[in-house]
Amino acid sequence: MAWDLDTLAKLGEFVGGSFVVVTLIYLAYQVRQNTQSLRSENYARVLERMSTLQSRLAADPDVNRVIAVGADDPAKLSPSDRMRLGWALYELFGAAEFMHHMNRNRALPAEVWERWDASLAWWLSHVGIRRWWEAKPAPMSTSFEAHVEDVLARPLIDPGRERKWRRFVAGESPNDPAP
């Protein structure tokens, strides 16, 4: 079987085109794998950030006191403690802002964002936290500021859950009937 130059050229184009298609498929697969890896890394970073803050609250009684008192009535704190409260809240809301942006970019599982969004609403249900939000000297991103304002415009927390929490903190059983 004799091949002329035209047939060989067409065969070469076909083989070259096939390699290009295979390369593009492989590249798309690699991009997808990289995107999933970046999402997992960002998710791990934000959880580590929140875990660090929560660990500080659990391990440091003074920080815990500042947050607990300041969340309900910052006027009961010294000016220095109100500054500490502000720094802790910037860290908390900064982590929430990062998660908000990850959620908008679909880099965070929706159910994870729902959990942290509910936590954000719980924090904002405290009058001291709302006062801090209104008084903070530096803004956060425009979209996160708008999101927080949307959260503030809706019911923040179920009153029944709030009562159970208060009973738990008081050392009572959350499910016992109120006295």
Short mmCIF file of N, CA and C in Angstrom, two decimals:
data_model
loop_
_atom_site.label_atom_id
_atom_site.label_comp_id
_atom_site.label_asym_id
_atom_site.label_seq_id
_atom_site.Cartn_x
_atom_site.Cartn_y
_atom_site.Cartn_z
N MET A 1 0.85 -1.17 0.00
CA MET A 1 0.00 0.00 0.00
C MET A 1 0.90 1.24 0.00
N ALA A 2 0.74 2.04 -0.97
CA ALA A 2 1.55 3.24 -1.12
C ALA A 2 0.79 4.44 -0.57
N TRP A 3 1.52 5.25 0.17
CA TRP A 3 0.93 6.46 0.76
C TRP A 3 1.50 7.67 0.03
N ASP A 4 0.62 8.52 -0.41
CA ASP A 4 1.14 9.73 -1.03
C ASP A 4 1.30 10.81 0.05
N LEU A 5 1.95 11.89 -0.27
CA LEU A 5 2.23 12.95 0.70
C LEU A 5 0.96 13.59 1.25
N ASP A 6 -0.04 13.72 0.45
CA ASP A 6 -1.31 14.30 0.91
C ASP A 6 -1.96 13.44 1.99
N THR A 7 -1.95 12.12 1.78
CA THR A 7 -2.53 11.20 2.77
C THR A 7 -1.72 11.24 4.06
N LEU A 8 -0.41 11.27 3.94
CA LEU A 8 0.45 11.33 5.13
C LEU A 8 0.24 12.65 5.89
N ALA A 9 0.05 13.73 5.17
CA ALA A 9 -0.19 15.03 5.82
C ALA A 9 -1.51 15.00 6.58
N LYS A 10 -2.53 14.43 5.97
CA LYS A 10 -3.83 14.35 6.65
C LYS A 10 -3.75 13.45 7.88
N LEU A 11 -3.01 12.35 7.76
CA LEU A 11 -2.82 11.46 8.92
C LEU A 11 -2.08 12.18 10.03
N GLY A 12 -1.07 12.95 9.66
CA GLY A 12 -0.32 13.74 10.65
C GLY A 12 -1.20 14.76 11.35
N GLU A 13 -2.06 15.42 10.59
CA GLU A 13 -2.99 16.39 11.19
C GLU A 13 -3.95 15.69 12.15
N PHE A 14 -4.43 14.53 11.75
CA PHE A 14 -5.36 13.78 12.61
C PHE A 14 -4.68 13.36 13.92
N VAL A 15 -3.48 12.80 13.80
CA VAL A 15 -2.75 12.37 15.01
C VAL A 15 -2.43 13.57 15.89
N GLY A 16 -1.96 14.67 15.28
CA GLY A 16 -1.65 15.88 16.05
C GLY A 16 -2.89 16.44 16.73
N GLY A 17 -4.00 16.48 16.01
CA GLY A 17 -5.26 16.96 16.60
C GLY A 17 -5.72 16.08 17.74
N SER A 18 -5.53 14.77 17.60
CA SER A 18 -5.91 13.84 18.66
C SER A 18 -5.09 14.11 19.92
N PHE A 19 -3.78 14.35 19.73
CA PHE A 19 -2.93 14.65 20.89
C PHE A 19 -3.36 15.95 21.57
N VAL A 20 -3.76 16.94 20.78
CA VAL A 20 -4.22 18.20 21.35
C VAL A 20 -5.48 17.97 22.19
N VAL A 21 -6.42 17.18 21.69
CA VAL A 21 -7.65 16.88 22.42
C VAL A 21 -7.34 16.14 23.72
N VAL A 22 -6.48 15.13 23.63
CA VAL A 22 -6.10 14.37 24.84
C VAL A 22 -5.41 15.29 25.84
N THR A 23 -4.53 16.17 25.36
CA THR A 23 -3.83 17.11 26.24
C THR A 23 -4.82 18.06 26.92
N LEU A 24 -5.79 18.56 26.18
CA LEU A 24 -6.79 19.46 26.76
C LEU A 24 -7.65 18.76 27.81
N ILE A 25 -8.01 17.52 27.56
CA ILE A 25 -8.78 16.75 28.55
C ILE A 25 -7.96 16.56 29.82
N TYR A 26 -6.68 16.20 29.65
CA TYR A 26 -5.80 16.02 30.80
C TYR A 26 -5.63 17.34 31.56
N LEU A 27 -5.46 18.43 30.83
CA LEU A 27 -5.32 19.74 31.46
C LEU A 27 -6.58 20.10 32.25
N ALA A 28 -7.74 19.87 31.70
CA ALA A 28 -9.00 20.15 32.40
C ALA A 28 -9.08 19.31 33.68
N TYR A 29 -8.67 18.07 33.60
CA TYR A 29 -8.66 17.20 34.79
C TYR A 29 -7.72 17.75 35.85
N GLN A 30 -6.54 18.18 35.43
CA GLN A 30 -5.57 18.73 36.38
C GLN A 30 -6.07 20.02 37.02
N VAL A 31 -6.70 20.88 36.24
CA VAL A 31 -7.26 22.13 36.78
C VAL A 31 -8.33 21.81 37.81
N ARG A 32 -9.18 20.85 37.50
CA ARG A 32 -10.24 20.46 38.44
C ARG A 32 -9.65 19.92 39.74
N GLN A 33 -8.64 19.06 39.62
CA GLN A 33 -7.98 18.51 40.81
C GLN A 33 -7.34 19.64 41.63
N ASN A 34 -6.70 20.58 40.96
CA ASN A 34 -6.06 21.70 41.65
C ASN A 34 -7.10 22.56 42.35
N THR A 35 -8.24 22.81 41.70
CA THR A 35 -9.30 23.60 42.30
C THR A 35 -9.83 22.92 43.56
N GLN A 36 -10.05 21.62 43.50
CA GLN A 36 -10.52 20.89 44.68
C GLN A 36 -9.49 20.95 45.80
N SER A 37 -8.23 20.84 45.43
CA SER A 37 -7.16 20.91 46.43
C SER A 37 -7.13 22.28 47.10
N LEU A 38 -7.25 23.35 46.30
CA LEU A 38 -7.26 24.71 46.86
C LEU A 38 -8.47 24.92 47.77
N ARG A 39 -9.63 24.40 47.39
CA ARG A 39 -10.82 24.53 48.22
C ARG A 39 -10.60 23.83 49.56
N SER A 40 -10.05 22.64 49.51
CA SER A 40 -9.79 21.90 50.75
C SER A 40 -8.79 22.65 51.63
N GLU A 41 -7.77 23.20 51.00
CA GLU A 41 -6.76 23.95 51.76
C GLU A 41 -7.37 25.19 52.40
N ASN A 42 -8.17 25.94 51.66
CA ASN A 42 -8.82 27.13 52.21
C ASN A 42 -9.78 26.76 53.34
N TYR A 43 -10.52 25.69 53.16
CA TYR A 43 -11.44 25.21 54.19
C TYR A 43 -10.66 24.86 55.46
N ALA A 44 -9.55 24.16 55.30
CA ALA A 44 -8.73 23.80 56.46
C ALA A 44 -8.18 25.05 57.14
N ARG A 45 -7.77 26.04 56.35
CA ARG A 45 -7.23 27.29 56.92
C ARG A 45 -8.28 28.01 57.76
N VAL A 46 -9.49 28.10 57.24
CA VAL A 46 -10.52 28.84 57.98
C VAL A 46 -10.92 28.08 59.24
N LEU A 47 -10.98 26.76 59.17
CA LEU A 47 -11.30 26.00 60.37
C LEU A 47 -10.20 26.11 61.41
N GLU A 48 -8.96 26.15 60.95
CA GLU A 48 -7.84 26.32 61.87
C GLU A 48 -7.92 27.70 62.53
N ARG A 49 -8.27 28.70 61.75
CA ARG A 49 -8.39 30.06 62.28
C ARG A 49 -9.47 30.13 63.34
N MET A 50 -10.63 29.55 63.07
CA MET A 50 -11.71 29.56 64.05
C MET A 50 -11.35 28.71 65.26
N SER A 51 -10.71 27.59 65.03
CA SER A 51 -10.30 26.72 66.14
C SER A 51 -9.32 27.43 67.07
N THR A 52 -8.40 28.19 66.51
CA THR A 52 -7.44 28.94 67.32
C THR A 52 -8.16 29.94 68.21
N LEU A 53 -9.10 30.66 67.64
CA LEU A 53 -9.86 31.64 68.42
C LEU A 53 -10.68 30.94 69.51
N GLN A 54 -11.35 29.87 69.15
CA GLN A 54 -12.16 29.15 70.14
C GLN A 54 -11.29 28.55 71.23
N SER A 55 -10.11 28.07 70.86
CA SER A 55 -9.20 27.53 71.87
C SER A 55 -8.76 28.61 72.85
N ARG A 56 -8.49 29.81 72.33
CA ARG A 56 -8.13 30.93 73.22
C ARG A 56 -9.26 31.23 74.19
N LEU A 57 -10.48 31.23 73.67
CA LEU A 57 -11.64 31.50 74.54
C LEU A 57 -11.77 30.44 75.63
N ALA A 58 -11.54 29.20 75.25
CA ALA A 58 -11.69 28.10 76.21
C ALA A 58 -10.53 28.05 77.21
N ALA A 59 -9.33 28.39 76.78
CA ALA A 59 -8.15 28.22 77.63
C ALA A 59 -7.80 29.43 78.48
N ASP A 60 -8.19 30.61 78.06
CA ASP A 60 -7.81 31.82 78.76
C ASP A 60 -9.04 32.42 79.47
N PRO A 61 -9.12 32.23 80.79
CA PRO A 61 -10.30 32.72 81.51
C PRO A 61 -10.51 34.22 81.37
N ASP A 62 -9.42 34.98 81.26
CA ASP A 62 -9.57 36.43 81.15
C ASP A 62 -10.16 36.82 79.79
N VAL A 63 -9.70 36.19 78.73
CA VAL A 63 -10.27 36.47 77.41
C VAL A 63 -11.73 36.03 77.38
N ASN A 64 -12.00 34.89 77.97
CA ASN A 64 -13.38 34.40 78.04
C ASN A 64 -14.26 35.40 78.78
N ARG A 65 -13.76 35.93 79.88
CA ARG A 65 -14.53 36.92 80.66
C ARG A 65 -14.80 38.16 79.84
N VAL A 66 -13.77 38.64 79.13
CA VAL A 66 -13.93 39.85 78.32
C VAL A 66 -15.01 39.63 77.26
N ILE A 67 -14.97 38.49 76.60
CA ILE A 67 -15.97 38.20 75.56
C ILE A 67 -17.35 38.04 76.19
N ALA A 68 -17.44 37.26 77.26
CA ALA A 68 -18.75 36.98 77.87
C ALA A 68 -19.40 38.26 78.40
N VAL A 69 -18.64 39.06 79.11
CA VAL A 69 -19.20 40.30 79.66
C VAL A 69 -19.46 41.30 78.54
N GLY A 70 -18.48 41.45 77.66
CA GLY A 70 -18.61 42.42 76.58
C GLY A 70 -19.72 42.10 75.60
N ALA A 71 -20.01 40.82 75.41
CA ALA A 71 -21.09 40.44 74.49
C ALA A 71 -22.43 40.95 74.99
N ASP A 72 -22.61 40.95 76.30
CA ASP A 72 -23.89 41.40 76.85
C ASP A 72 -23.91 42.88 77.20
N ASP A 73 -22.80 43.39 77.77
CA ASP A 73 -22.80 44.80 78.18
C ASP A 73 -21.37 45.32 78.21
N PRO A 74 -20.87 45.85 77.08
CA PRO A 74 -19.49 46.33 77.06
C PRO A 74 -19.20 47.45 78.05
N ALA A 75 -20.24 48.14 78.52
CA ALA A 75 -20.04 49.22 79.50
C ALA A 75 -19.49 48.67 80.82
N LYS A 76 -19.67 47.37 81.07
CA LYS A 76 -19.15 46.76 82.30
C LYS A 76 -17.66 46.45 82.20
N LEU A 77 -17.06 46.69 81.04
CA LEU A 77 -15.64 46.43 80.85
C LEU A 77 -14.85 47.74 80.94
N SER A 78 -13.60 47.62 81.33
CA SER A 78 -12.71 48.78 81.32
C SER A 78 -12.42 49.15 79.86
N PRO A 79 -11.97 50.38 79.61
CA PRO A 79 -11.61 50.74 78.23
C PRO A 79 -10.58 49.77 77.62
N SER A 80 -9.62 49.33 78.42
CA SER A 80 -8.62 48.38 77.93
C SER A 80 -9.27 47.05 77.53
N ASP A 81 -10.19 46.58 78.37
CA ASP A 81 -10.88 45.33 78.04
C ASP A 81 -11.80 45.48 76.83
N ARG A 82 -12.39 46.66 76.67
CA ARG A 82 -13.22 46.89 75.46
C ARG A 82 -12.34 46.85 74.21
N MET A 83 -11.11 47.34 74.31
CA MET A 83 -10.18 47.25 73.18
C MET A 83 -9.85 45.78 72.90
N ARG A 84 -9.62 45.00 73.95
CA ARG A 84 -9.34 43.57 73.77
C ARG A 84 -10.54 42.88 73.13
N LEU A 85 -11.73 43.25 73.57
CA LEU A 85 -12.95 42.70 72.98
C LEU A 85 -12.99 43.04 71.49
N GLY A 86 -12.68 44.28 71.15
CA GLY A 86 -12.68 44.69 69.76
C GLY A 86 -11.72 43.89 68.91
N TRP A 87 -10.51 43.65 69.42
CA TRP A 87 -9.54 42.86 68.66
C TRP A 87 -10.01 41.42 68.48
N ALA A 88 -10.58 40.85 69.53
CA ALA A 88 -11.09 39.47 69.42
C ALA A 88 -12.24 39.41 68.40
N LEU A 89 -13.10 40.42 68.41
CA LEU A 89 -14.22 40.43 67.47
C LEU A 89 -13.76 40.67 66.04
N TYR A 90 -12.71 41.48 65.87
CA TYR A 90 -12.16 41.63 64.51
C TYR A 90 -11.65 40.28 64.00
N GLU A 91 -11.04 39.52 64.88
CA GLU A 91 -10.56 38.19 64.48
C GLU A 91 -11.74 37.28 64.13
N LEU A 92 -12.74 37.26 64.97
CA LEU A 92 -13.92 36.43 64.73
C LEU A 92 -14.62 36.83 63.43
N PHE A 93 -14.90 38.11 63.28
CA PHE A 93 -15.60 38.58 62.09
C PHE A 93 -14.71 38.52 60.85
N GLY A 94 -13.40 38.65 61.04
CA GLY A 94 -12.49 38.49 59.90
C GLY A 94 -12.53 37.07 59.37
N ALA A 95 -12.59 36.09 60.27
CA ALA A 95 -12.71 34.70 59.83
C ALA A 95 -14.06 34.47 59.15
N ALA A 96 -15.11 35.08 59.70
CA ALA A 96 -16.43 34.95 59.07
C ALA A 96 -16.44 35.62 57.70
N GLU A 97 -15.74 36.74 57.56
CA GLU A 97 -15.65 37.43 56.27
C GLU A 97 -14.95 36.53 55.25
N PHE A 98 -13.88 35.88 55.67
CA PHE A 98 -13.15 34.98 54.78
C PHE A 98 -14.07 33.84 54.34
N MET A 99 -14.81 33.27 55.27
CA MET A 99 -15.75 32.19 54.93
C MET A 99 -16.84 32.70 53.99
N HIS A 100 -17.32 33.91 54.24
CA HIS A 100 -18.34 34.51 53.38
C HIS A 100 -17.84 34.56 51.93
N HIS A 101 -16.61 35.02 51.75
CA HIS A 101 -16.05 35.11 50.40
C HIS A 101 -15.80 33.73 49.81
N MET A 102 -15.36 32.80 50.62
CA MET A 102 -15.19 31.43 50.14
C MET A 102 -16.52 30.86 49.69
N ASN A 103 -17.58 31.13 50.44
CA ASN A 103 -18.91 30.65 50.08
C ASN A 103 -19.36 31.28 48.76
N ARG A 104 -19.14 32.57 48.60
CA ARG A 104 -19.54 33.25 47.36
C ARG A 104 -18.80 32.69 46.15
N ASN A 105 -17.57 32.24 46.36
CA ASN A 105 -16.78 31.66 45.28
C ASN A 105 -16.95 30.14 45.18
N ARG A 106 -17.90 29.61 45.92
CA ARG A 106 -18.20 28.17 45.93
C ARG A 106 -16.98 27.35 46.34
N ALA A 107 -16.16 27.90 47.22
CA ALA A 107 -14.98 27.20 47.70
C ALA A 107 -15.19 26.63 49.10
N LEU A 108 -16.41 26.70 49.59
CA LEU A 108 -16.76 26.20 50.91
C LEU A 108 -18.07 25.44 50.77
N PRO A 109 -18.15 24.25 51.33
CA PRO A 109 -19.42 23.51 51.24
C PRO A 109 -20.57 24.34 51.83
N ALA A 110 -21.70 24.33 51.16
CA ALA A 110 -22.85 25.15 51.57
C ALA A 110 -23.26 24.86 53.01
N GLU A 111 -23.28 23.60 53.41
CA GLU A 111 -23.72 23.29 54.76
C GLU A 111 -22.74 23.81 55.82
N VAL A 112 -21.49 23.91 55.46
CA VAL A 112 -20.50 24.48 56.40
C VAL A 112 -20.75 25.98 56.55
N TRP A 113 -20.99 26.67 55.42
CA TRP A 113 -21.28 28.09 55.50
C TRP A 113 -22.56 28.32 56.29
N GLU A 114 -23.58 27.50 56.10
CA GLU A 114 -24.83 27.66 56.85
C GLU A 114 -24.57 27.58 58.34
N ARG A 115 -23.71 26.66 58.75
CA ARG A 115 -23.38 26.52 60.18
C ARG A 115 -22.73 27.81 60.70
N TRP A 116 -21.73 28.30 59.98
CA TRP A 116 -21.01 29.48 60.46
C TRP A 116 -21.85 30.74 60.31
N ASP A 117 -22.73 30.78 59.32
CA ASP A 117 -23.64 31.92 59.19
C ASP A 117 -24.59 31.96 60.37
N ALA A 118 -25.06 30.78 60.81
CA ALA A 118 -25.92 30.72 62.00
C ALA A 118 -25.12 31.15 63.24
N SER A 119 -23.85 30.78 63.30
CA SER A 119 -23.00 31.22 64.43
C SER A 119 -22.83 32.73 64.41
N LEU A 120 -22.66 33.28 63.22
CA LEU A 120 -22.56 34.73 63.08
C LEU A 120 -23.83 35.41 63.60
N ALA A 121 -24.98 34.87 63.24
CA ALA A 121 -26.25 35.42 63.72
C ALA A 121 -26.33 35.31 65.24
N TRP A 122 -25.84 34.19 65.80
CA TRP A 122 -25.87 34.04 67.26
C TRP A 122 -25.02 35.12 67.91
N TRP A 123 -23.81 35.34 67.40
CA TRP A 123 -22.96 36.38 67.97
C TRP A 123 -23.63 37.74 67.86
N LEU A 124 -24.24 38.00 66.72
CA LEU A 124 -24.90 39.29 66.52
C LEU A 124 -26.17 39.44 67.35
N SER A 125 -26.66 38.36 67.93
CA SER A 125 -27.84 38.47 68.79
C SER A 125 -27.50 39.12 70.13
N HIS A 126 -26.23 39.26 70.42
CA HIS A 126 -25.78 39.89 71.67
C HIS A 126 -25.65 41.39 71.46
N VAL A 127 -26.23 42.15 72.34
CA VAL A 127 -26.24 43.60 72.20
C VAL A 127 -24.83 44.19 72.14
N GLY A 128 -23.91 43.65 72.92
CA GLY A 128 -22.55 44.17 72.92
C GLY A 128 -21.84 43.93 71.60
N ILE A 129 -22.13 42.83 70.97
CA ILE A 129 -21.52 42.52 69.67
C ILE A 129 -22.09 43.47 68.61
N ARG A 130 -23.40 43.70 68.67
CA ARG A 130 -24.01 44.65 67.73
C ARG A 130 -23.44 46.05 67.93
N ARG A 131 -23.23 46.44 69.19
CA ARG A 131 -22.65 47.77 69.45
C ARG A 131 -21.24 47.86 68.86
N TRP A 132 -20.47 46.78 69.03
CA TRP A 132 -19.13 46.77 68.45
C TRP A 132 -19.23 46.90 66.93
N TRP A 133 -20.14 46.14 66.31
CA TRP A 133 -20.28 46.17 64.85
C TRP A 133 -20.57 47.59 64.37
N GLU A 134 -21.46 48.27 65.08
CA GLU A 134 -21.82 49.63 64.69
C GLU A 134 -20.66 50.62 64.91
N ALA A 135 -19.79 50.35 65.88
CA ALA A 135 -18.74 51.29 66.26
C ALA A 135 -17.36 50.95 65.71
N LYS A 136 -17.19 49.79 65.10
CA LYS A 136 -15.85 49.39 64.66
C LYS A 136 -15.24 50.47 63.77
N PRO A 137 -13.97 50.77 64.00
CA PRO A 137 -13.36 51.89 63.28
C PRO A 137 -13.00 51.61 61.83
N ALA A 138 -12.80 50.36 61.48
CA ALA A 138 -12.43 50.03 60.09
C ALA A 138 -13.48 49.11 59.49
N PRO A 139 -13.91 49.42 58.27
CA PRO A 139 -14.92 48.57 57.65
C PRO A 139 -14.33 47.26 57.17
N MET A 140 -15.22 46.33 56.90
CA MET A 140 -14.82 45.09 56.27
C MET A 140 -15.25 45.19 54.81
N SER A 141 -15.10 44.13 54.06
CA SER A 141 -15.44 44.20 52.64
C SER A 141 -16.91 44.58 52.46
N THR A 142 -17.19 45.24 51.37
CA THR A 142 -18.53 45.74 51.10
C THR A 142 -19.56 44.62 51.10
N SER A 143 -19.23 43.50 50.45
CA SER A 143 -20.20 42.41 50.38
C SER A 143 -20.43 41.78 51.75
N PHE A 144 -19.39 41.70 52.58
CA PHE A 144 -19.58 41.12 53.92
C PHE A 144 -20.36 42.09 54.80
N GLU A 145 -20.06 43.38 54.70
CA GLU A 145 -20.83 44.38 55.45
C GLU A 145 -22.32 44.26 55.09
N ALA A 146 -22.61 44.12 53.80
CA ALA A 146 -24.01 43.99 53.35
C ALA A 146 -24.62 42.70 53.89
N HIS A 147 -23.83 41.63 53.90
CA HIS A 147 -24.34 40.37 54.43
C HIS A 147 -24.69 40.50 55.91
N VAL A 148 -23.80 41.11 56.68
CA VAL A 148 -24.08 41.27 58.12
C VAL A 148 -25.33 42.13 58.32
N GLU A 149 -25.48 43.17 57.53
CA GLU A 149 -26.68 44.01 57.65
C GLU A 149 -27.93 43.19 57.32
N ASP A 150 -27.84 42.28 56.35
CA ASP A 150 -28.96 41.38 56.05
C ASP A 150 -29.24 40.44 57.23
N VAL A 151 -28.19 39.94 57.84
CA VAL A 151 -28.36 39.07 59.02
C VAL A 151 -29.05 39.84 60.13
N LEU A 152 -28.62 41.07 60.35
CA LEU A 152 -29.21 41.89 61.41
C LEU A 152 -30.67 42.22 61.14
N ALA A 153 -31.09 42.19 59.90
CA ALA A 153 -32.47 42.55 59.54
C ALA A 153 -33.45 41.38 59.74
N ARG A 154 -32.93 40.19 60.00
CA ARG A 154 -33.82 39.04 60.19
C ARG A 154 -33.75 38.59 61.65
N PRO A 155 -34.69 37.72 62.07
CA PRO A 155 -34.58 37.20 63.44
C PRO A 155 -33.23 36.48 63.60
N LEU A 156 -32.50 36.85 64.64
CA LEU A 156 -31.13 36.36 64.77
C LEU A 156 -31.04 34.96 65.36
N ILE A 157 -31.86 34.67 66.33
CA ILE A 157 -31.76 33.37 66.98
C ILE A 157 -33.12 33.01 67.57
N ASP A 158 -33.41 31.75 67.52
CA ASP A 158 -34.66 31.24 68.08
C ASP A 158 -34.66 31.50 69.59
N PRO A 159 -35.69 32.19 70.11
CA PRO A 159 -35.74 32.49 71.56
C PRO A 159 -35.65 31.23 72.43
N GLY A 160 -36.22 30.13 71.96
CA GLY A 160 -36.13 28.88 72.72
C GLY A 160 -34.70 28.40 72.85
N ARG A 161 -33.94 28.50 71.78
CA ARG A 161 -32.53 28.10 71.83
C ARG A 161 -31.74 29.03 72.75
N GLU A 162 -32.09 30.32 72.70
CA GLU A 162 -31.43 31.30 73.57
C GLU A 162 -31.68 30.97 75.04
N ARG A 163 -32.94 30.66 75.36
CA ARG A 163 -33.26 30.30 76.75
C ARG A 163 -32.49 29.05 77.18
N LYS A 164 -32.42 28.05 76.32
CA LYS A 164 -31.67 26.82 76.65
C LYS A 164 -30.20 27.14 76.89
N TRP A 165 -29.64 28.01 76.06
CA TRP A 165 -28.24 28.39 76.23
C TRP A 165 -28.04 29.09 77.57
N ARG A 166 -28.89 30.05 77.88
CA ARG A 166 -28.77 30.78 79.15
C ARG A 166 -28.90 29.82 80.33
N ARG A 167 -29.79 28.86 80.23
CA ARG A 167 -29.96 27.88 81.32
C ARG A 167 -28.70 27.01 81.45
N PHE A 168 -28.14 26.62 80.32
CA PHE A 168 -26.92 25.83 80.35
C PHE A 168 -25.79 26.60 81.03
N VAL A 169 -25.61 27.86 80.63
CA VAL A 169 -24.55 28.69 81.21
C VAL A 169 -24.78 28.89 82.71
N ALA A 170 -26.03 28.97 83.13
CA ALA A 170 -26.36 29.15 84.54
C ALA A 170 -26.19 27.85 85.34
N GLY A 171 -25.89 26.75 84.65
CA GLY A 171 -25.69 25.47 85.34
C GLY A 171 -26.96 24.66 85.49
N GLU A 172 -28.00 25.06 84.79
CA GLU A 172 -29.27 24.35 84.86
C GLU A 172 -29.38 23.43 83.64
N SER A 173 -30.30 22.49 83.72
CA SER A 173 -30.54 21.63 82.57
C SER A 173 -31.31 22.43 81.52
N PRO A 174 -30.82 22.45 80.29
CA PRO A 174 -31.50 23.25 79.26
C PRO A 174 -32.91 22.80 78.97
N ASN A 175 -33.23 21.52 79.26
CA ASN A 175 -34.54 20.99 78.90
C ASN A 175 -35.53 20.96 80.05
N ASP A 176 -35.09 21.29 81.26
CA ASP A 176 -36.03 21.34 82.40
C ASP A 176 -36.95 22.52 82.22
N PRO A 177 -38.18 22.40 82.72
CA PRO A 177 -39.09 23.56 82.64
C PRO A 177 -38.52 24.74 83.42
N ALA A 178 -38.76 25.93 82.92
CA ALA A 178 -38.28 27.15 83.61
C ALA A 178 -38.96 27.28 84.95
N PRO A 179 -38.21 27.77 85.97
CA PRO A 179 -38.81 27.92 87.32
C PRO A 179 -39.83 29.04 87.35
#
